[in-house]
Short mmCIF file of C-alpha atoms and ligand atoms in Angstrom, two decimals:
data_model
loop_
_atom_site.label_atom_id
_atom_site.label_comp_id
_atom_site.label_asym_id
_atom_site.label_seq_id
_atom_site.Cartn_x
_atom_site.Cartn_y
_atom_site.Cartn_z
CA GLY A 876 76.27 -2.89 67.85
CA SER A 877 74.92 -1.85 64.27
CA SER A 878 73.32 -5.19 62.81
CA VAL A 879 71.05 -6.38 65.65
CA PRO A 880 67.47 -6.28 64.93
CA PRO A 881 65.77 -4.42 67.20
CA GLY A 882 64.18 -5.42 70.59
CA SER A 883 67.36 -7.82 70.35
CA LYS A 884 69.40 -5.60 72.00
CA GLY A 885 69.07 -7.53 75.40
CA SER A 886 69.29 -10.96 73.82
CA TRP A 887 72.51 -10.44 71.92
CA ALA A 888 74.32 -8.55 74.74
CA SER A 889 73.17 -11.53 77.16
CA PHE A 890 74.80 -13.76 74.23
CA LEU A 891 77.94 -11.55 73.80
CA LYS A 892 78.40 -13.01 77.74
CA SER A 893 77.63 -16.13 77.28
CA ILE A 894 80.29 -17.12 74.28
CA THR A 895 83.03 -15.07 76.40
CA SER A 896 82.76 -18.70 78.45
CA PHE A 897 83.07 -20.72 75.75
CA SER A 898 83.52 -24.45 75.68
CA GLY A 899 84.95 -25.14 72.01
CA ASP A 900 81.85 -27.03 71.18
CA LEU A 901 79.98 -24.64 69.21
CA SER A 902 76.83 -26.50 69.35
CA SER A 903 76.97 -25.81 72.92
CA LEU A 904 75.91 -22.01 72.46
CA THR A 905 72.83 -20.79 72.40
CA ALA A 906 72.36 -17.98 70.30
CA PRO A 907 69.12 -15.12 70.33
CA PRO A 908 66.62 -16.02 67.25
CA PHE A 909 68.05 -13.78 64.76
CA ILE A 910 71.08 -15.47 63.94
CA LEU A 911 69.72 -18.94 63.97
CA SER A 912 68.91 -20.57 60.77
CA GLY A 913 66.42 -23.68 60.15
CA VAL A 914 68.98 -25.48 57.55
CA SER A 915 71.14 -28.06 59.32
CA LEU A 916 74.68 -28.50 59.00
CA VAL A 917 74.01 -31.96 57.47
CA GLU A 918 72.55 -29.75 54.06
CA TYR A 919 75.93 -28.47 53.93
CA SER A 920 78.22 -31.42 52.07
CA SER A 921 75.82 -29.84 49.29
CA TYR A 922 78.18 -27.12 49.16
CA TRP A 923 80.73 -29.66 46.97
CA ALA A 924 78.99 -30.25 44.53
CA GLU A 925 76.42 -27.03 43.38
CA HIS A 926 78.00 -27.13 39.97
CA PRO A 927 78.38 -30.63 38.87
CA SER A 928 79.53 -29.90 35.15
CA LEU A 929 82.78 -28.26 36.71
CA PHE A 930 82.17 -31.51 39.98
CA VAL A 931 83.28 -34.12 36.47
CA ALA A 932 85.53 -31.63 34.28
CA PRO A 933 88.69 -33.49 35.13
CA ALA A 934 87.19 -36.38 33.86
CA LYS A 935 87.62 -35.27 30.44
CA GLU A 936 90.45 -33.82 30.40
CA LYS A 937 93.49 -36.30 29.27
CA ASP A 938 96.54 -34.44 30.32
CA PRO A 939 97.69 -34.89 33.74
CA ALA A 940 98.22 -31.67 34.56
CA LYS A 941 95.39 -30.25 33.00
CA ARG A 942 93.79 -32.41 34.85
CA ALA A 943 94.52 -31.54 38.64
CA LEU A 944 94.04 -28.09 36.69
CA ALA A 945 90.54 -29.04 36.73
CA VAL A 946 90.24 -30.44 39.94
CA LEU A 947 91.51 -26.83 41.74
CA THR A 948 89.19 -24.85 39.33
CA TRP A 949 86.34 -27.22 40.69
CA PHE A 950 87.38 -27.00 44.31
CA ILE A 951 88.24 -23.14 44.32
CA SER A 952 84.29 -23.04 42.28
CA THR A 953 82.63 -24.12 45.35
CA LEU A 954 83.99 -21.63 48.50
CA LYS A 955 81.98 -18.90 47.50
CA GLN A 956 78.75 -21.50 48.19
CA GLN A 957 81.05 -23.09 51.03
CA TYR A 958 81.94 -20.02 53.06
CA SER A 959 79.39 -17.32 51.79
CA SER A 960 75.63 -18.41 51.09
CA ARG A 961 74.58 -17.50 54.08
CA ASN A 962 75.76 -14.19 54.28
CA GLU A 963 73.96 -13.54 50.69
CA HIS A 964 71.17 -15.41 51.11
CA LEU A 965 69.85 -14.34 54.79
CA GLY A 966 72.14 -10.95 55.25
CA SER A 967 74.94 -12.46 58.11
CA GLU A 968 76.69 -15.83 59.06
CA LYS A 969 73.82 -18.11 60.71
CA LYS A 970 74.06 -20.83 63.30
CA PRO A 971 73.15 -23.72 61.19
CA LEU A 972 71.07 -26.35 63.68
CA ASN A 973 73.43 -29.21 65.20
CA PRO A 974 72.63 -32.83 62.94
CA PHE A 975 71.30 -35.47 65.42
CA LEU A 976 73.85 -38.72 64.72
CA GLY A 977 72.14 -40.44 62.65
CA GLU A 978 70.00 -37.41 60.72
CA LEU A 979 70.86 -37.77 56.68
CA PHE A 980 70.66 -34.79 53.87
CA LEU A 981 69.38 -37.30 50.76
CA GLY A 982 69.48 -35.35 47.23
CA ARG A 983 70.36 -35.23 43.68
CA TRP A 984 72.08 -32.71 40.77
CA GLN A 985 70.36 -33.18 37.28
CA ASP A 986 71.59 -31.52 35.14
CA GLU A 987 74.34 -31.07 31.53
CA ALA A 988 76.44 -33.13 33.20
CA GLY A 989 73.34 -36.13 33.77
CA THR A 990 72.82 -37.29 37.51
CA THR A 991 74.98 -36.48 40.39
CA GLN A 992 74.24 -37.40 43.22
CA LEU A 993 74.59 -36.61 47.37
CA VAL A 994 74.39 -38.85 50.63
CA SER A 995 75.40 -37.02 53.58
CA GLU A 996 75.29 -38.91 56.89
CA GLN A 997 75.89 -37.05 61.32
CA VAL A 998 77.79 -40.09 61.56
CA CYS A 999 79.35 -37.99 65.26
CA HIS A 1000 77.26 -36.61 67.66
CA HIS A 1001 80.10 -35.81 70.14
CA PRO A 1002 82.13 -34.13 68.76
CA PRO A 1003 79.95 -33.34 66.12
CA VAL A 1004 80.99 -35.09 62.73
CA THR A 1005 78.91 -34.61 59.08
CA ALA A 1006 80.07 -37.49 56.21
CA TYR A 1007 79.82 -37.01 52.79
CA CYS A 1008 79.53 -38.73 49.89
CA ILE A 1009 78.51 -37.03 45.69
CA TRP A 1010 78.96 -38.75 43.14
CA ASN A 1011 78.39 -39.00 38.87
CA GLY A 1012 78.16 -42.54 37.81
CA GLU A 1013 77.68 -41.91 34.16
CA HIS A 1014 81.75 -39.69 34.37
CA GLY A 1015 83.40 -41.84 37.10
CA VAL A 1016 84.02 -39.30 39.74
CA ARG A 1017 83.50 -39.82 43.19
CA LEU A 1018 83.63 -37.49 45.96
CA GLN A 1019 84.02 -38.42 50.30
CA GLY A 1020 84.84 -37.14 52.92
CA TYR A 1021 84.14 -36.08 56.30
CA ASN A 1022 84.18 -32.79 58.71
CA GLY A 1023 84.21 -31.70 62.59
CA GLN A 1024 84.82 -27.99 64.58
CA LYS A 1025 87.38 -27.36 66.69
CA ALA A 1026 86.65 -23.72 68.08
CA SER A 1027 88.10 -21.08 70.43
CA ILE A 1028 86.83 -17.40 70.89
CA SER A 1029 89.12 -14.62 71.40
CA LYS A 1030 88.57 -12.05 73.81
CA ALA A 1031 87.85 -9.45 70.56
CA LEU A 1032 85.14 -12.22 70.51
CA THR A 1033 86.46 -13.82 66.56
CA ILE A 1034 85.58 -16.99 66.57
CA HIS A 1035 88.82 -19.85 65.34
CA ILE A 1036 87.41 -22.71 63.98
CA LYS A 1037 90.63 -25.85 62.99
CA GLN A 1038 88.19 -27.95 60.43
CA ILE A 1039 89.28 -31.49 61.31
CA GLY A 1040 88.23 -33.82 58.43
CA HIS A 1041 89.73 -33.77 54.58
CA ALA A 1042 87.68 -35.02 51.81
CA LEU A 1043 89.35 -37.52 48.61
CA LEU A 1044 88.69 -37.27 44.55
CA HIS A 1045 88.40 -40.43 42.68
CA ILE A 1046 88.44 -40.30 39.13
CA ASP A 1047 87.30 -43.70 38.15
CA GLU A 1048 89.04 -42.77 34.46
CA PHE A 1049 92.95 -42.04 35.42
CA ASN A 1050 92.20 -44.29 38.45
CA GLU A 1051 93.62 -41.31 40.37
CA ASP A 1052 93.18 -39.57 43.61
CA TYR A 1053 93.32 -35.79 45.15
CA LEU A 1054 93.05 -35.37 48.98
CA ILE A 1055 91.81 -31.93 49.76
CA THR A 1056 92.48 -30.05 53.38
CA LEU A 1057 90.45 -27.62 54.74
CA PRO A 1058 91.27 -24.15 55.59
CA SER A 1059 90.82 -23.44 58.78
CA LEU A 1060 88.45 -20.60 59.47
CA HIS A 1061 87.53 -17.09 61.19
CA ILE A 1062 83.85 -15.54 62.13
CA GLU A 1063 84.18 -12.23 62.06
CA GLY A 1064 81.78 -9.39 62.65
CA VAL A 1065 79.99 -12.03 65.84
CA TYR A 1066 80.26 -8.13 68.14
CA GLY A 1067 78.07 -6.36 65.44
CA GLY A 1068 75.27 -9.28 64.80
CA ALA A 1069 76.73 -9.30 61.93
CA PRO A 1070 79.05 -12.31 61.23
CA TYR A 1071 80.88 -13.28 58.62
CA VAL A 1072 83.61 -16.64 57.67
CA GLU A 1073 86.88 -15.35 56.51
CA LEU A 1074 89.36 -18.11 55.54
CA ASN A 1075 92.88 -18.23 56.82
CA LYS A 1076 95.89 -19.74 56.42
CA SER A 1077 96.79 -22.28 53.29
CA SER A 1078 95.00 -25.68 52.12
CA PHE A 1079 96.37 -28.03 49.67
CA ILE A 1080 95.28 -30.75 47.07
CA GLN A 1081 97.60 -33.20 46.74
CA SER A 1082 96.85 -35.87 43.88
CA SER A 1083 98.13 -39.45 43.04
CA SER A 1084 99.52 -38.72 40.10
CA GLY A 1085 102.03 -35.92 41.97
CA TYR A 1086 100.62 -32.79 41.86
CA THR A 1087 100.08 -30.25 44.29
CA ALA A 1088 98.05 -27.33 44.62
CA LYS A 1089 98.56 -24.81 47.98
CA ILE A 1090 95.57 -22.07 48.01
CA ASP A 1091 96.50 -18.77 50.37
CA TYR A 1092 93.89 -17.39 51.86
CA SER A 1093 95.86 -14.81 53.94
CA GLY A 1094 96.86 -12.37 50.86
CA LYS A 1095 94.41 -9.88 52.09
CA GLY A 1096 94.25 -9.10 48.53
CA TRP A 1097 97.00 -6.61 49.83
CA LEU A 1098 96.98 -5.67 45.36
CA SER A 1099 93.62 -5.38 44.76
CA GLY A 1100 92.51 -4.36 48.16
CA LYS A 1101 89.91 -6.43 47.93
CA LYS A 1102 88.38 -8.93 50.91
CA ASN A 1103 87.91 -12.74 50.56
CA SER A 1104 91.19 -12.33 47.75
CA PHE A 1105 93.50 -16.13 47.36
CA THR A 1106 96.25 -17.00 45.59
CA ALA A 1107 97.11 -20.78 44.35
CA THR A 1108 99.64 -22.38 42.38
CA LEU A 1109 99.95 -26.00 40.81
CA TYR A 1110 103.21 -27.51 40.73
CA HIS A 1111 104.83 -31.01 40.65
CA GLU A 1112 105.34 -32.21 43.92
CA GLY A 1113 108.47 -30.77 46.53
CA ARG A 1114 108.50 -27.98 43.29
CA GLU A 1115 106.75 -24.18 44.64
CA LYS A 1116 109.19 -22.42 42.94
CA ASP A 1117 108.03 -23.67 39.84
CA PRO A 1118 104.63 -23.21 39.83
CA LEU A 1119 103.35 -25.04 36.47
CA TYR A 1120 99.99 -22.72 37.16
CA THR A 1121 98.94 -19.91 39.28
CA ILE A 1122 94.99 -18.19 40.01
CA ASP A 1123 94.34 -15.41 42.00
CA GLY A 1124 91.37 -13.24 42.44
CA GLN A 1125 87.84 -13.64 44.90
CA TRP A 1126 87.08 -17.22 46.30
CA THR A 1127 83.36 -14.85 46.59
CA GLY A 1128 83.60 -13.74 43.20
CA SER A 1129 86.59 -14.20 39.89
CA PHE A 1130 89.04 -15.12 39.20
CA SER A 1131 91.84 -16.05 37.27
CA THR A 1132 94.37 -18.74 35.40
CA LYS A 1133 97.88 -18.13 33.83
CA GLU A 1134 100.46 -20.22 32.94
CA GLY A 1135 103.28 -20.36 35.26
CA LYS A 1136 106.21 -18.86 32.75
CA SER A 1137 104.70 -16.75 30.51
CA LYS A 1138 101.91 -15.42 32.92
CA ASN A 1139 99.11 -14.90 30.47
CA VAL A 1140 95.92 -15.86 31.96
CA ILE A 1141 94.66 -19.39 30.06
CA ALA A 1142 91.52 -18.82 31.94
CA SER A 1143 88.71 -16.85 33.88
CA TYR A 1144 85.79 -17.73 35.68
CA ASP A 1145 83.25 -15.57 36.89
CA PRO A 1146 80.42 -16.72 39.25
CA ALA A 1147 77.44 -14.84 37.00
CA LYS A 1148 78.21 -17.24 34.42
CA HIS A 1149 77.93 -20.01 36.27
CA PRO A 1150 74.35 -20.89 37.45
CA LEU A 1151 73.76 -23.26 40.47
CA THR A 1152 72.84 -26.43 39.25
CA LYS A 1153 69.42 -27.11 42.01
CA LEU A 1154 69.22 -29.80 44.38
CA VAL A 1155 66.58 -32.08 43.86
CA VAL A 1156 65.58 -33.16 47.35
CA ALA A 1157 62.53 -35.57 48.43
CA SER A 1158 59.31 -34.06 49.58
CA ILE A 1159 58.94 -33.66 53.16
CA GLU A 1160 55.92 -36.50 53.14
CA GLU A 1161 58.44 -38.98 51.63
CA GLN A 1162 60.95 -38.39 53.23
CA ASP A 1163 62.05 -41.20 55.51
CA GLU A 1164 61.59 -39.84 59.82
CA MET A 1165 65.56 -39.86 59.87
CA GLU A 1166 65.98 -37.57 56.94
CA SER A 1167 66.78 -33.49 58.05
CA ARG A 1168 64.37 -31.74 56.64
CA ARG A 1169 61.42 -33.64 58.09
CA ALA A 1170 63.07 -34.35 61.69
CA TRP A 1171 63.63 -30.71 62.23
CA GLN A 1172 60.44 -29.06 59.81
CA LYS A 1173 58.73 -28.12 63.56
CA VAL A 1174 61.36 -26.54 64.67
CA ALA A 1175 62.27 -25.22 61.48
CA HIS A 1176 59.09 -23.06 60.80
CA ALA A 1177 59.52 -21.74 64.41
CA ILE A 1178 62.60 -20.29 63.70
CA SER A 1179 61.62 -18.44 60.59
CA LYS A 1180 58.46 -17.32 62.35
CA GLY A 1181 60.70 -15.71 65.70
CA ASP A 1182 58.90 -18.26 67.40
CA MET A 1183 61.63 -19.09 70.34
CA ASP A 1184 59.79 -20.84 72.72
CA THR A 1185 58.23 -23.87 69.58
CA THR A 1186 62.57 -23.80 68.72
CA SER A 1187 63.01 -24.56 71.93
CA ALA A 1188 60.19 -26.49 72.81
CA GLU A 1189 60.33 -28.97 69.71
CA LYS A 1190 64.32 -29.03 69.97
CA SER A 1191 64.54 -30.43 73.18
CA ARG A 1192 61.80 -32.63 71.84
CA ILE A 1193 64.58 -34.24 69.81
CA GLU A 1194 67.03 -33.66 72.01
CA ASN A 1195 65.25 -35.74 74.54
CA GLU A 1196 64.73 -38.67 72.40
CA GLN A 1197 67.97 -38.93 70.71
CA ARG A 1198 69.19 -38.92 74.58
CA ALA A 1199 66.98 -41.96 75.05
CA LEU A 1200 68.12 -43.30 72.45
CA ARG A 1201 72.09 -43.64 73.70
CA VAL A 1202 70.88 -44.60 77.29
CA LYS A 1203 69.18 -47.79 75.62
CA GLU A 1204 72.44 -48.30 73.28
CA LYS A 1205 74.22 -48.28 76.35
CA GLU A 1206 72.19 -50.48 78.31
CA ASP A 1207 72.32 -53.06 75.10
CA GLY A 1208 76.06 -52.45 75.36
CA ARG A 1209 75.76 -51.81 71.96
CA GLU A 1210 76.58 -48.54 69.44
CA TRP A 1211 73.98 -46.68 66.65
CA ASN A 1212 74.44 -48.01 63.51
CA ARG A 1213 75.61 -45.42 60.89
CA PHE A 1214 74.39 -45.91 57.83
CA PHE A 1215 75.97 -45.18 54.80
CA PHE A 1216 79.35 -44.59 56.85
CA THR A 1217 81.99 -47.05 58.70
CA ARG A 1218 85.00 -45.91 60.98
CA ALA A 1219 88.10 -47.77 59.98
CA LYS A 1220 91.20 -46.49 61.52
CA SER A 1221 93.37 -45.50 58.54
CA ASP A 1222 92.16 -45.10 55.40
CA PRO A 1223 94.82 -46.84 52.38
CA VAL A 1224 94.73 -43.38 49.75
CA LEU A 1225 95.02 -40.94 52.32
CA ASP A 1226 97.82 -42.45 54.31
CA ALA A 1227 99.00 -42.58 49.96
CA LEU A 1228 98.39 -38.61 49.72
CA ALA A 1229 98.99 -36.92 53.34
CA PRO A 1230 103.09 -37.73 53.46
CA LYS A 1231 103.52 -35.95 49.85
CA LEU A 1232 102.50 -32.88 52.09
CA GLY A 1233 103.97 -33.93 54.70
CA GLU A 1234 103.97 -31.38 57.48
CA ILE A 1235 103.11 -28.36 55.56
CA ILE A 1236 99.85 -29.91 56.74
CA GLU A 1237 98.98 -30.53 60.29
CA SER A 1238 97.27 -34.34 60.19
CA ASP A 1239 93.63 -34.12 61.57
CA LYS A 1240 93.88 -35.60 64.71
CA THR A 1241 90.03 -37.91 64.45
CA ASP A 1242 89.91 -40.97 65.69
CA GLY A 1243 90.14 -42.72 62.32
CA VAL A 1244 88.56 -41.76 59.71
CA TRP A 1245 85.05 -42.14 57.83
CA LEU A 1246 84.49 -43.90 55.64
CA TRP A 1247 81.53 -44.76 52.33
CA ASP A 1248 80.70 -47.79 52.87
CA ALA A 1249 79.19 -49.23 49.42
CA GLU A 1250 77.72 -52.28 51.11
CA LYS A 1251 76.21 -51.29 53.57
CA ALA A 1252 74.65 -47.95 51.87
CA LYS A 1253 73.09 -50.97 48.99
CA ASN A 1254 70.69 -52.56 51.67
CA SER A 1255 70.83 -49.69 54.75
CA LYS A 1256 67.54 -49.66 56.68
CA PRO A 1257 65.82 -46.49 54.93
CA PRO A 1258 64.15 -47.38 51.53
CA PHE A 1259 66.85 -44.96 50.15
CA LYS A 1260 67.44 -47.02 47.00
CA ASN A 1261 64.96 -45.77 44.60
CA ARG A 1262 65.27 -42.78 46.13
CA SER A 1263 68.67 -41.04 47.05
C1 LIG B 2024 78.28 -20.39 68.10
C2 LIG B 2024 78.45 -18.89 68.41
C3 LIG B 2024 77.13 -17.96 67.26
O1 LIG B 2024 75.57 -18.24 67.05
O2 LIG B 2024 77.42 -16.92 66.60
C4 LIG B 2024 77.02 -16.91 65.61
C5 LIG B 2024 77.73 -17.05 63.94
C6 LIG B 2024 76.72 -17.93 62.69
C7 LIG B 2024 79.05 -17.95 64.19
C8 LIG B 2024 78.78 -19.13 64.72
C9 LIG B 2024 78.06 -20.66 63.43
O3 LIG B 2024 78.62 -19.50 62.04
C10 LIG B 2024 78.66 -20.69 61.19
C11 LIG B 2024 80.12 -20.61 60.04
C12 LIG B 2024 80.01 -22.30 59.85
C13 LIG B 2024 80.67 -23.14 58.49
C14 LIG B 2024 80.70 -22.77 57.76
C15 LIG B 2024 81.00 -23.31 56.54
C16 LIG B 2024 81.77 -24.66 56.18
C17 LIG B 2024 82.50 -25.11 55.56
C18 LIG B 2024 81.27 -26.60 55.28
O4 LIG B 2024 81.86 -27.85 54.33
C19 LIG B 2024 81.70 -27.51 56.80
C20 LIG B 2024 80.71 -26.83 57.44
C21 LIG B 2024 81.69 -25.50 57.71
C22 LIG B 2024 83.22 -25.87 58.15
C23 LIG B 2024 80.67 -24.51 58.59
C24 LIG B 2024 80.31 -25.11 60.19
C25 LIG B 2024 79.65 -24.18 61.46
C26 LIG B 2024 79.53 -22.68 61.08
C27 LIG B 2024 81.46 -22.52 61.45
C28 LIG B 2024 79.02 -21.97 62.04
C29 LIG B 2024 79.31 -21.97 63.80
C30 LIG B 2024 78.15 -22.19 64.59
#
């Protein structure tokens, strides 16, 4: 393949053979060094709010339809970071580190929107599930959700991924909730060693105030001929044929918002005009042993140097420690305590909103839902109170 660095051709070929006997758990694949990233998947929750001003904007919008439009605009603005930031910064999609149970990623954004805080926790290891909560106290906006992946590989080495889980946005001022479903994706370019994400079909946002947004990624940009194209419509639930607003463009580029009837452009978004706010993360010395960058620092360093022996030795050390903990828990007949989240049979907010999307989304089949537990968060073991 074109993008496989010289010297890695052999390992890439054997890697490609390995993924043809794929088990469904992406983290089980041992990929060659040039495709590995020293960043853990638990950090990916931060992609939801790197534009804090867009994240809090709905709280300032009095009109319910325009508020729902502000939520849709914020959601679309996150897609570029969620699904293509590794390409931009690292040259291709990379394989993130597989978080261990209890692994934490804490940070905050400090900018014109005030303080927006992030807590991300690996709440399950088999299968891998990351739960997160992002909130801005001044504006009374809180996002909480969780996600996992179900993957399969085609003969042509395209990795198909169904995302399990959802996100729920709550706006205090209007006591309003938004259910955000997660798009399916597939990874192309694996054969050539330059993988990248493509988003599939559609995803939805359903508000408790009676508005539905549908984002259609399958448009291959047949009009514009550009990749990563999308078309989104916002409508009164049940009245898809009568959109109040439509947004279209590229989720990796710019997009414009039109009024449903008149079709005249009322807003346009250019990512170049919306610099990201950098997430503030404690230094490794200050971090708790359960925090991602401290826990993986030796592995991340070895990966950055392409030192595979140290990478696998340090990874095995972490994996062995984890296995020993699980054995101990089994012997003591107890389960690992999550720091910030609780597994529940159901979530009343989800139960109120999901049926409004009805059969247009397959409800994500997980055993229970993961909920932010404010009580736990107050007295969670590691001294995060003063820092998160
Ligand atoms: C697994 C075989 C392999 O290493 O092939 C190399 C390729 C990098 C493909 C596999 C990895 O691709 C990565 C892309 C990751 C998703 C990117 C964005 C998100 C959005 C975020 O909100 C939730 C997580 C999610 C879905 C990531 C999940 C893990 C993905 C698919 C990585 C694959 C292991």
